[in-house]
Short mmCIF file of C-alpha atoms in Angstrom, two decimals:
data_model
loop_
_atom_site.label_atom_id
_atom_site.label_comp_id
_atom_site.label_asym_id
_atom_site.label_seq_id
_atom_site.Cartn_x
_atom_site.Cartn_y
_atom_site.Cartn_z
CA MET O 64 102.20 -113.74 -35.82
CA LYS O 65 102.37 -116.10 -32.86
CA VAL O 66 105.70 -117.36 -31.52
CA VAL O 67 106.18 -120.64 -29.64
CA VAL O 68 109.48 -121.62 -27.99
CA ASP O 69 110.59 -125.03 -26.76
CA GLU O 70 112.71 -124.66 -23.61
CA GLU O 71 113.63 -128.35 -23.66
CA LYS O 72 115.19 -128.11 -27.09
CA CYS O 73 116.94 -124.78 -26.45
CA VAL O 74 120.75 -124.94 -26.21
CA ALA O 75 121.28 -121.31 -25.15
CA ALA O 76 123.26 -120.32 -28.22
CA GLY O 77 121.81 -116.80 -27.96
CA GLN O 78 121.04 -116.58 -31.67
CA CYS O 79 117.42 -115.49 -31.15
CA VAL O 80 118.45 -112.60 -28.92
CA ASN O 81 120.96 -111.54 -31.56
CA ALA O 82 118.24 -111.50 -34.17
CA ALA O 83 115.32 -110.03 -32.21
CA MET O 84 116.13 -108.81 -28.73
CA ASP O 85 112.72 -107.20 -28.26
CA VAL O 86 111.10 -110.60 -28.54
CA PHE O 87 113.63 -113.03 -26.99
CA ASP O 88 115.80 -112.99 -23.90
CA GLN O 89 117.87 -115.60 -22.06
CA ARG O 90 117.22 -116.97 -18.59
CA GLU O 91 119.69 -115.63 -16.03
CA GLU O 92 120.68 -119.00 -14.55
CA ASP O 93 121.37 -121.04 -17.70
CA GLY O 94 120.75 -118.94 -20.78
CA ILE O 95 117.62 -120.82 -21.84
CA VAL O 96 115.23 -118.84 -24.05
CA VAL O 97 112.68 -116.50 -22.52
CA LEU O 98 109.87 -115.34 -24.79
CA LEU O 99 109.22 -111.66 -24.08
CA ASP O 100 106.44 -111.20 -26.61
CA GLU O 101 104.46 -114.10 -28.01
CA ASN O 102 102.54 -111.90 -30.46
CA PRO O 103 105.18 -109.56 -31.87
CA SER O 104 104.05 -106.64 -34.01
CA ASP O 105 104.42 -106.67 -37.80
CA ASP O 106 107.50 -104.46 -37.78
CA LEU O 107 109.34 -107.19 -35.84
CA ALA O 108 108.15 -110.03 -38.06
CA ASP O 109 111.28 -110.21 -40.24
CA ASP O 110 113.59 -110.26 -37.22
CA VAL O 111 111.51 -112.99 -35.57
CA ARG O 112 111.60 -115.09 -38.74
CA THR O 113 115.38 -114.68 -38.81
CA ALA O 114 115.53 -115.73 -35.15
CA ALA O 115 113.61 -118.92 -35.90
CA ALA O 116 115.79 -119.61 -38.95
CA VAL O 117 119.10 -119.22 -37.10
CA CYS O 118 118.13 -121.20 -33.99
CA PRO O 119 120.54 -124.17 -34.18
CA ALA O 120 118.29 -126.33 -31.98
CA LEU O 121 115.09 -125.61 -33.97
CA ALA O 122 113.46 -124.47 -30.73
CA ILE O 123 111.41 -121.60 -32.20
CA ARG O 124 108.18 -122.13 -34.10
CA ILE O 125 106.13 -119.43 -35.79
CA GLU O 126 102.38 -119.73 -36.31
CA GLU O 127 101.37 -117.06 -38.80
CA MET T 1270 130.99 -149.06 -42.79
CA ALA T 1271 131.63 -150.84 -46.07
CA GLU T 1272 133.64 -154.07 -45.93
CA ALA T 1273 137.34 -153.82 -46.76
CA ASP T 1274 136.97 -155.78 -50.01
CA THR T 1275 134.31 -153.39 -51.31
CA LEU T 1276 136.35 -150.24 -50.65
CA ALA T 1277 136.75 -147.95 -53.63
CA PRO T 1278 140.23 -147.92 -55.18
CA ASP T 1279 142.44 -145.32 -53.57
CA GLU T 1280 142.65 -143.10 -56.65
CA GLN T 1281 138.87 -143.00 -57.14
CA ILE T 1282 137.84 -141.71 -53.74
CA TYR T 1283 138.24 -138.22 -52.31
CA HIS T 1284 140.90 -138.12 -49.62
CA TYR T 1285 139.61 -135.84 -46.92
CA GLN T 1286 140.98 -133.36 -47.02
CA ASP T 1287 143.13 -131.91 -49.77
CA ASP T 1288 145.36 -128.90 -49.22
CA ARG T 1289 144.22 -125.37 -49.84
CA ASP T 1290 145.40 -123.73 -53.04
CA PRO T 1291 148.38 -121.49 -52.11
CA LYS T 1292 147.08 -118.95 -54.68
CA CYS T 1293 143.71 -118.76 -52.82
CA PRO T 1294 144.73 -119.64 -49.26
CA PHE T 1295 141.49 -118.34 -47.73
CA ALA T 1296 139.26 -120.56 -49.85
CA PRO T 1297 138.43 -124.12 -48.81
CA PRO T 1298 140.57 -126.82 -50.48
CA PRO T 1299 139.76 -127.00 -54.24
CA LYS T 1300 138.63 -130.65 -54.37
CA LEU T 1301 136.46 -130.16 -51.32
CA ARG T 1302 134.88 -127.11 -52.96
CA ALA T 1303 134.32 -129.01 -56.17
CA LEU T 1304 132.06 -131.45 -54.31
CA ASN T 1305 129.52 -128.62 -54.03
CA GLU T 1306 129.08 -128.94 -57.80
CA THR T 1307 128.23 -132.65 -57.68
CA ALA T 1308 126.26 -134.01 -54.73
CA PRO T 1309 125.59 -132.78 -51.18
CA VAL T 1310 126.67 -136.15 -49.74
CA SER T 1311 129.56 -138.31 -50.95
CA ARG T 1312 132.16 -140.79 -49.70
CA ALA T 1313 135.60 -139.83 -48.47
CA ARG T 1314 138.67 -141.58 -47.08
CA ILE T 1315 140.44 -140.27 -43.98
CA TRP T 1316 143.94 -140.53 -42.49
CA ASP T 1317 143.55 -144.11 -41.22
CA GLY T 1318 142.29 -145.45 -44.56
CA SER T 1319 138.65 -145.72 -43.48
CA ASP T 1320 135.76 -144.40 -45.59
CA HIS T 1321 132.91 -142.23 -44.32
CA TRP T 1322 130.02 -140.08 -45.48
CA LEU T 1323 131.05 -136.51 -46.28
CA VAL T 1324 128.20 -134.02 -46.03
CA THR T 1325 129.18 -130.88 -47.94
CA GLY T 1326 125.95 -129.15 -49.03
CA HIS T 1327 124.66 -126.35 -46.79
CA ALA T 1328 121.10 -127.64 -46.51
CA ALA T 1329 122.31 -131.21 -46.03
CA GLN T 1330 124.69 -130.09 -43.26
CA ARG T 1331 121.82 -128.36 -41.53
CA ALA T 1332 119.68 -131.49 -41.75
CA ILE T 1333 122.33 -133.97 -40.61
CA LEU T 1334 123.62 -131.82 -37.72
CA SER T 1335 120.14 -131.51 -36.25
CA ASP T 1336 119.15 -135.14 -36.86
CA PRO T 1337 118.61 -137.09 -33.61
CA ARG T 1338 119.52 -140.34 -35.41
CA VAL T 1339 123.08 -139.06 -35.62
CA SER T 1340 125.36 -139.35 -32.58
CA SER T 1341 128.53 -137.60 -31.36
CA ASP T 1342 129.58 -140.60 -29.25
CA ASP T 1343 133.28 -140.95 -30.04
CA LYS T 1344 133.54 -144.35 -28.32
CA GLN T 1345 131.49 -146.08 -31.04
CA PRO T 1346 133.50 -148.36 -33.31
CA GLY T 1347 133.86 -146.75 -36.74
CA PHE T 1348 133.85 -143.19 -35.42
CA PRO T 1349 135.71 -140.92 -37.89
CA TYR T 1350 138.41 -139.43 -35.65
CA PRO T 1351 140.14 -136.28 -36.94
CA ASN T 1352 143.62 -137.64 -36.18
CA LYS T 1353 145.58 -140.41 -34.48
CA PRO T 1354 145.97 -138.81 -31.04
CA MET T 1355 142.17 -138.38 -30.85
CA ALA T 1356 141.62 -141.99 -31.92
CA ASP T 1357 144.20 -143.27 -29.43
CA THR T 1358 142.66 -141.45 -26.48
CA ALA T 1359 138.94 -141.74 -27.34
CA HIS T 1360 138.37 -144.62 -24.88
CA LEU T 1361 139.61 -142.32 -22.10
CA HIS T 1362 137.37 -139.37 -23.02
CA PRO T 1363 134.84 -138.59 -20.32
CA LEU T 1364 131.46 -137.26 -21.40
CA THR T 1365 131.71 -133.64 -22.52
CA ILE T 1366 129.61 -131.27 -24.59
CA PHE T 1367 131.51 -132.58 -27.62
CA ASN T 1368 130.75 -136.30 -27.37
CA ALA T 1369 127.45 -136.43 -25.44
CA ASP T 1370 124.01 -136.83 -27.03
CA GLY T 1371 120.48 -136.04 -25.93
CA ALA T 1372 119.77 -135.66 -22.23
CA ASP T 1373 123.44 -136.09 -21.19
CA HIS T 1374 124.42 -133.30 -23.55
CA THR T 1375 121.67 -131.03 -22.25
CA ARG T 1376 122.72 -131.62 -18.64
CA ILE T 1377 126.40 -130.81 -19.28
CA ARG T 1378 125.80 -127.93 -21.65
CA ARG T 1379 123.43 -126.19 -19.27
CA MET T 1380 126.15 -126.14 -16.63
CA MET T 1381 128.29 -124.14 -19.05
CA THR T 1382 125.88 -121.76 -20.77
CA ARG T 1383 125.19 -119.26 -17.99
CA PRO T 1384 128.31 -117.12 -18.40
CA PHE T 1385 128.00 -116.87 -22.20
CA THR T 1386 124.51 -115.50 -22.80
CA ARG T 1387 124.04 -112.71 -25.32
CA PRO T 1388 123.06 -110.12 -22.65
CA ARG T 1389 126.09 -111.00 -20.49
CA MET T 1390 128.41 -110.76 -23.49
CA GLU T 1391 126.93 -107.43 -24.54
CA ALA T 1392 127.66 -106.12 -21.05
CA LEU T 1393 131.34 -106.98 -21.62
CA ARG T 1394 131.58 -104.80 -24.74
CA PRO T 1395 133.07 -101.76 -22.93
CA LYS T 1396 135.73 -103.96 -21.36
CA ILE T 1397 136.53 -105.59 -24.73
CA GLN T 1398 136.81 -102.11 -26.24
CA GLN T 1399 139.12 -100.97 -23.45
CA PHE T 1400 141.44 -103.98 -23.79
CA THR T 1401 141.45 -103.59 -27.58
CA ASP T 1402 142.40 -99.91 -27.36
CA GLU T 1403 145.13 -100.60 -24.81
CA LEU T 1404 146.63 -103.41 -26.87
CA ILE T 1405 146.59 -101.26 -30.03
CA ASP T 1406 148.21 -98.37 -28.10
CA LYS T 1407 150.96 -100.68 -26.98
CA MET T 1408 151.49 -102.03 -30.48
CA LEU T 1409 151.70 -98.51 -31.93
CA ASP T 1410 154.23 -97.51 -29.24
CA GLY T 1411 156.39 -100.53 -30.02
CA PRO T 1412 158.75 -101.38 -32.88
CA LYS T 1413 157.66 -101.88 -36.49
CA PRO T 1414 156.95 -104.35 -37.90
CA ALA T 1415 154.87 -106.01 -35.20
CA ASP T 1416 153.36 -109.47 -35.02
CA LEU T 1417 149.60 -108.97 -34.87
CA VAL T 1418 149.13 -112.40 -33.25
CA THR T 1419 151.18 -111.61 -30.15
CA SER T 1420 150.23 -107.89 -30.11
CA LEU T 1421 146.45 -108.25 -30.34
CA SER T 1422 144.95 -111.48 -31.68
CA LEU T 1423 146.01 -113.73 -28.79
CA PRO T 1424 146.06 -111.35 -25.83
CA LEU T 1425 142.55 -109.94 -26.36
CA PRO T 1426 140.57 -113.20 -26.23
CA SER T 1427 142.95 -114.55 -23.58
CA LEU T 1428 142.33 -111.53 -21.36
CA MET T 1429 138.59 -111.91 -21.80
CA ILE T 1430 138.39 -115.65 -21.17
CA CYS T 1431 140.68 -115.27 -18.14
CA ALA T 1432 138.44 -112.59 -16.69
CA LEU T 1433 135.33 -114.72 -17.31
CA LEU T 1434 136.77 -117.96 -15.96
CA GLY T 1435 138.75 -116.42 -13.12
CA VAL T 1436 142.12 -117.66 -14.42
CA PRO T 1437 145.05 -115.30 -13.65
CA TYR T 1438 146.18 -113.70 -16.94
CA GLU T 1439 149.78 -113.71 -15.64
CA ASP T 1440 149.75 -117.43 -16.41
CA HIS T 1441 148.88 -116.89 -20.08
CA GLU T 1442 152.24 -118.04 -21.45
CA PHE T 1443 151.83 -121.36 -19.65
CA PHE T 1444 148.29 -122.08 -20.80
CA GLN T 1445 148.70 -120.71 -24.32
CA GLU T 1446 151.68 -122.98 -24.85
CA HIS T 1447 149.95 -126.06 -23.46
CA ALA T 1448 146.66 -125.35 -25.18
CA GLY T 1449 148.64 -125.08 -28.41
CA LEU T 1450 150.38 -128.41 -27.83
CA ALA T 1451 147.14 -130.14 -26.86
CA THR T 1452 145.37 -129.16 -30.08
CA ARG T 1453 148.06 -129.43 -32.79
CA SER T 1454 147.56 -132.35 -35.12
CA ASP T 1455 151.32 -132.57 -35.72
CA LYS T 1456 152.01 -133.51 -32.09
CA THR T 1457 152.24 -137.11 -30.88
CA THR T 1458 149.69 -138.65 -28.54
CA GLU T 1459 152.29 -138.53 -25.75
CA GLU T 1460 153.01 -134.83 -26.29
CA GLN T 1461 149.29 -134.04 -26.31
CA ASN T 1462 148.70 -136.10 -23.16
CA ALA T 1463 151.53 -134.36 -21.32
CA ALA T 1464 150.14 -130.94 -22.29
CA ASN T 1465 146.63 -131.96 -21.24
CA GLU T 1466 147.88 -133.23 -17.90
CA ALA T 1467 149.84 -130.06 -17.19
CA LEU T 1468 146.87 -127.88 -18.06
CA GLY T 1469 144.46 -130.13 -16.13
CA GLY T 1470 146.62 -130.08 -13.01
CA TYR T 1471 146.83 -126.31 -13.16
CA LEU T 1472 143.05 -125.90 -13.49
CA ALA T 1473 142.28 -128.53 -10.82
CA ARG T 1474 144.42 -126.59 -8.34
CA LEU T 1475 142.64 -123.37 -9.29
CA LEU T 1476 139.23 -125.03 -8.82
CA GLN T 1477 140.25 -126.30 -5.37
CA LYS T 1478 141.33 -122.78 -4.47
CA LYS T 1479 137.95 -121.41 -5.65
CA MET T 1480 136.18 -123.96 -3.45
CA GLU T 1481 137.83 -122.29 -0.48
CA GLU T 1482 137.73 -118.70 -1.72
CA PRO T 1483 134.97 -118.26 -4.30
CA GLU T 1484 134.92 -115.20 -6.53
CA GLU T 1485 132.54 -113.91 -9.24
CA ASP T 1486 133.68 -116.15 -12.08
CA VAL T 1487 132.98 -119.39 -13.94
CA LEU T 1488 135.54 -121.50 -12.07
CA SER T 1489 133.96 -120.45 -8.77
CA ASP T 1490 130.60 -121.46 -10.22
CA PHE T 1491 132.02 -124.91 -11.11
CA ALA T 1492 133.64 -125.08 -7.64
CA ALA T 1493 130.22 -124.51 -6.05
CA ARG T 1494 128.80 -127.33 -8.20
CA ILE T 1495 131.56 -129.65 -6.98
CA LYS T 1496 130.59 -128.81 -3.39
CA ASP T 1497 126.92 -129.45 -4.22
CA GLY T 1498 127.80 -132.81 -5.77
CA ASP T 1499 126.64 -131.81 -9.30
CA LEU T 1500 130.16 -132.19 -10.73
CA THR T 1501 133.28 -134.10 -9.77
CA LEU T 1502 136.65 -132.33 -9.73
CA PRO T 1503 137.84 -134.16 -12.89
CA GLU T 1504 134.61 -133.21 -14.70
CA ALA T 1505 134.89 -129.56 -13.65
CA THR T 1506 138.56 -129.57 -14.67
CA LEU T 1507 137.67 -130.81 -18.11
CA LEU T 1508 134.87 -128.25 -18.59
CA SER T 1509 137.28 -125.50 -17.54
CA MET T 1510 139.92 -126.77 -19.95
CA ILE T 1511 137.44 -126.81 -22.83
CA LEU T 1512 136.42 -123.22 -22.14
CA LEU T 1513 139.98 -122.00 -21.70
CA ILE T 1514 141.27 -123.61 -24.91
CA ALA T 1515 138.25 -122.89 -27.07
CA GLY T 1516 138.02 -119.40 -25.61
CA HIS T 1517 141.21 -118.00 -27.00
CA GLU T 1518 142.62 -119.96 -29.94
CA THR T 1519 139.59 -119.59 -32.16
CA SER T 1520 138.89 -115.89 -31.67
CA ALA T 1521 142.61 -115.22 -31.98
CA SER T 1522 142.66 -116.94 -35.33
CA MET T 1523 139.63 -114.96 -36.56
CA ILE T 1524 141.34 -111.67 -35.64
CA THR T 1525 144.54 -112.63 -37.47
CA MET T 1526 142.93 -114.26 -40.48
CA GLY T 1527 140.24 -111.61 -40.77
CA THR T 1528 142.92 -108.93 -40.92
CA ALA T 1529 144.92 -110.81 -43.55
CA LEU T 1530 141.75 -111.34 -45.59
CA LEU T 1531 140.63 -107.71 -45.36
CA LEU T 1532 144.09 -106.42 -46.33
CA GLU T 1533 143.70 -108.46 -49.48
CA ASN T 1534 140.27 -106.95 -50.16
CA PRO T 1535 140.92 -103.20 -49.85
CA ASP T 1536 137.47 -102.21 -51.17
CA GLU T 1537 135.73 -104.26 -48.51
CA LEU T 1538 138.15 -102.97 -45.89
CA ALA T 1539 137.32 -99.39 -46.92
CA ARG T 1540 133.64 -100.25 -46.70
CA LEU T 1541 134.13 -101.74 -43.23
CA ARG T 1542 135.85 -98.57 -42.00
CA GLU T 1543 132.84 -96.51 -43.08
CA ILE T 1544 130.18 -98.65 -41.41
CA ASP T 1545 128.47 -96.83 -38.58
CA ASP T 1546 125.25 -98.83 -38.34
CA THR T 1547 125.32 -101.54 -35.66
CA LYS T 1548 123.43 -104.07 -37.76
CA ASP T 1549 125.71 -103.51 -40.75
CA ALA T 1550 128.76 -103.95 -38.52
CA GLN T 1551 127.32 -107.19 -37.12
CA ASN T 1552 126.56 -108.44 -40.58
CA ALA T 1553 130.11 -107.72 -41.77
CA VAL T 1554 131.43 -109.96 -38.98
CA GLU T 1555 129.06 -112.77 -40.03
CA GLU T 1556 130.35 -112.60 -43.61
CA ILE T 1557 133.98 -112.77 -42.45
CA LEU T 1558 133.07 -115.72 -40.21
CA ARG T 1559 131.44 -117.43 -43.19
CA TYR T 1560 134.30 -116.75 -45.54
CA LEU T 1561 137.05 -118.05 -43.26
CA THR T 1562 135.18 -120.79 -41.35
CA ILE T 1563 138.24 -121.50 -39.25
CA ALA T 1564 136.67 -124.64 -37.68
CA GLN T 1565 137.89 -126.44 -40.77
CA PHE T 1566 138.44 -130.01 -39.59
CA GLY T 1567 134.87 -131.18 -40.12
CA GLN T 1568 132.36 -132.09 -37.42
CA ARG T 1569 132.48 -135.81 -36.65
CA ARG T 1570 129.39 -137.95 -36.12
CA ILE T 1571 128.27 -141.56 -36.29
CA ALA T 1572 124.89 -142.91 -37.40
CA ALA T 1573 122.89 -144.35 -34.47
CA GLU T 1574 120.42 -146.09 -36.80
CA ASP T 1575 119.77 -146.85 -40.47
CA PHE T 1576 118.15 -144.08 -42.48
CA GLU T 1577 117.87 -142.65 -45.96
CA PHE T 1578 119.44 -139.26 -46.43
CA GLU T 1579 119.74 -137.15 -49.59
CA GLY T 1580 119.36 -140.24 -51.76
CA VAL T 1581 121.93 -142.39 -49.94
CA GLN T 1582 121.35 -145.19 -47.47
CA ILE T 1583 123.15 -144.46 -44.21
CA LYS T 1584 123.67 -147.50 -41.99
CA ARG T 1585 123.95 -147.63 -38.22
CA GLY T 1586 127.65 -147.28 -37.33
CA ASP T 1587 128.57 -145.33 -40.48
CA GLY T 1588 130.93 -142.45 -39.85
CA ILE T 1589 129.79 -138.99 -40.95
CA ILE T 1590 132.00 -135.95 -41.49
CA VAL T 1591 130.58 -132.47 -41.94
CA PRO T 1592 133.21 -130.02 -43.23
CA LEU T 1593 131.77 -126.65 -42.31
CA PRO T 1594 133.82 -124.64 -44.86
CA ALA T 1595 132.14 -126.58 -47.68
CA GLY T 1596 128.63 -125.65 -46.46
CA ASN T 1597 129.65 -122.03 -46.06
CA TRP T 1598 130.93 -121.98 -49.65
CA ASP T 1599 127.91 -123.77 -51.12
CA PRO T 1600 126.68 -121.48 -53.95
CA GLU T 1601 123.10 -122.63 -53.31
CA ALA T 1602 123.21 -120.90 -49.93
CA PHE T 1603 125.77 -118.19 -50.69
CA PRO T 1604 125.89 -117.16 -54.36
CA GLU T 1605 129.43 -116.38 -55.56
CA PRO T 1606 130.88 -117.69 -52.30
CA GLU T 1607 134.42 -116.70 -53.29
CA LYS T 1608 133.37 -113.04 -53.21
CA LEU T 1609 133.88 -111.39 -49.83
CA ASP T 1610 130.81 -109.17 -49.60
CA LEU T 1611 130.32 -107.50 -46.24
CA THR T 1612 126.76 -106.53 -47.19
CA ARG T 1613 125.79 -110.15 -47.88
CA LYS T 1614 123.13 -111.57 -45.58
CA ALA T 1615 125.27 -114.30 -44.08
CA THR T 1616 123.65 -115.10 -40.73
CA HIS T 1617 122.74 -118.62 -41.84
CA HIS T 1618 126.43 -119.63 -42.04
CA HIS T 1619 127.82 -122.66 -40.20
CA ALA T 1620 131.03 -121.10 -38.90
CA PHE T 1621 129.94 -121.93 -35.34
CA GLY T 1622 128.50 -125.29 -36.41
CA TRP T 1623 124.81 -126.18 -36.36
CA GLY T 1624 122.51 -128.23 -34.18
CA ILE T 1625 122.69 -128.76 -30.44
CA HIS T 1626 126.51 -128.65 -30.44
CA GLN T 1627 126.70 -125.16 -31.92
CA CYS T 1628 129.51 -123.12 -30.35
CA LEU T 1629 128.89 -122.17 -26.74
CA GLY T 1630 131.10 -119.08 -26.84
CA GLN T 1631 129.83 -117.67 -30.12
CA GLN T 1632 128.33 -114.50 -28.63
CA LEU T 1633 131.63 -113.66 -26.94
CA ALA T 1634 133.50 -114.28 -30.19
CA ARG T 1635 131.06 -112.11 -32.14
CA ILE T 1636 131.43 -109.12 -29.85
CA GLU T 1637 135.22 -109.48 -29.71
CA LEU T 1638 135.31 -109.48 -33.51
CA GLN T 1639 132.83 -106.61 -33.84
CA VAL T 1640 135.00 -104.51 -31.54
CA VAL T 1641 138.36 -105.46 -33.09
CA TYR T 1642 137.26 -105.15 -36.73
CA GLY T 1643 135.50 -101.90 -35.86
CA THR T 1644 138.55 -100.44 -34.13
CA LEU T 1645 141.84 -101.70 -35.54
CA TYR T 1646 141.50 -100.52 -39.16
CA ARG T 1647 140.10 -97.13 -38.17
CA ARG T 1648 142.77 -96.45 -35.61
CA VAL T 1649 145.53 -97.74 -37.90
CA PRO T 1650 144.33 -96.82 -41.39
CA THR T 1651 147.75 -97.49 -42.94
CA LEU T 1652 147.94 -101.02 -41.51
CA ARG T 1653 149.52 -103.42 -44.02
CA LEU T 1654 151.40 -106.68 -44.23
CA ALA T 1655 155.13 -106.33 -43.53
CA VAL T 1656 155.88 -109.36 -45.73
CA ASP T 1657 154.56 -110.63 -49.06
CA ARG T 1658 151.31 -112.53 -48.79
CA ASP T 1659 153.12 -115.54 -50.30
CA GLU T 1660 155.45 -115.61 -47.30
CA LEU T 1661 152.65 -116.11 -44.79
CA ALA T 1662 152.70 -119.57 -43.26
CA PHE T 1663 149.22 -121.08 -42.96
CA ARG T 1664 148.53 -124.04 -40.70
CA PRO T 1665 147.92 -127.19 -42.77
CA ALA T 1666 144.43 -128.20 -43.85
CA ASP T 1667 144.25 -130.96 -41.23
CA ALA T 1668 144.89 -128.62 -38.29
CA LEU T 1669 141.84 -128.31 -36.05
CA ALA T 1670 141.59 -124.57 -36.64
CA PHE T 1671 142.61 -122.72 -39.78
CA ALA T 1672 145.22 -120.19 -38.70
CA ILE T 1673 148.29 -118.11 -39.48
CA PRO T 1674 150.66 -118.54 -36.51
CA GLU T 1675 152.38 -115.19 -37.16
CA LEU T 1676 151.19 -112.06 -39.01
CA PRO T 1677 153.90 -109.40 -39.42
CA VAL T 1678 152.25 -106.00 -39.93
CA THR T 1679 153.42 -102.45 -40.23
CA TRP T 1680 151.73 -99.04 -40.61
#
């Protein structure tokens, strides 16, 4: 699994961190998404899919 | 918008929105719910007699709220205002996170997001727990019955938003009263303006003070941006007002309404008391958020161009209303929506909206609710209503937030 985030689209809702905090964080100064792990392991796959699904700005893309 | 002579007869069109059924006060209004059985998009008439698109299906709401061809610009002719005071004052509205699109929205929102990130909110959990425990202690030491709203629901989020913004909590009676007046649909435009001015003057003075003596809080952050020329004082005042109002009324309502709902569902309440897994506790909060969807007034948008959507032809300038409770009770997305099921996977709900305008303070609200729901019913296992459910006064369906102004409880 490969994860791609779009910082321009991100609205800092924090949903991705809620869903998968080992993979996503938020930038200190404005809360914009920080990708901690662009190739998360299989055991995190469900959480990462949830993160992409609950992102209100559609800023997370998953390439399987 | 359709021409006046082509408008549907009054009795044939859905009047947004009908009242909730007093027998099921927590469910969305019956006619609104019924639209989930027909089509995801329909026509509806609002308070001023104008007709607009009503997007009720969950998937359709998701699509329309993230569609860049749809605008939040409330100065466009034909915009579906929630009420008369909003319509009367729209021409005066400066750009905010609510009515800005695209790059303007991004610029303003990013000035407000820093204090509300998930990691920052998580760090506040011990403080939220401490305030919750202290407020419950005080309630238990006081007379029975108690009003949950004034004992816990309002003070907790008010204390938290005050601490975050750097607004003195001693002033809470002043700003709670004026925030209330500024957001009630039953108030006149003049009354709302007066409340807004009083609140604005108060916050402007605080911001000026923070320019001289900055502290570690959001208002000081805005004050620094005024000094740097990124914001004007009126803009910073408005951002502060949005955060202050949105920061306490909504969470307060979720605490009150959530408690009333759980007391009516004793099996789910018992289940909630037993939850010790963090994820299960988080999920329970999401289901309660879905069920109540207190942001009931419907998100308002206007089409910025012509496009086809869910089999209808939307024209540039058409008003669009997205009633979030309808999406959250769409059986396609949430089977048996009328069933409160704390184990339901509910994270895809629209209680905080959807798209770029999704609630800024949602992570604060979540943690406040996780702490309160996880504490109150365990510490006060005999908590119950001190009046009959039928005696509870709910705010009307056209109020901005679904709420019970007073919840008498005993134990």
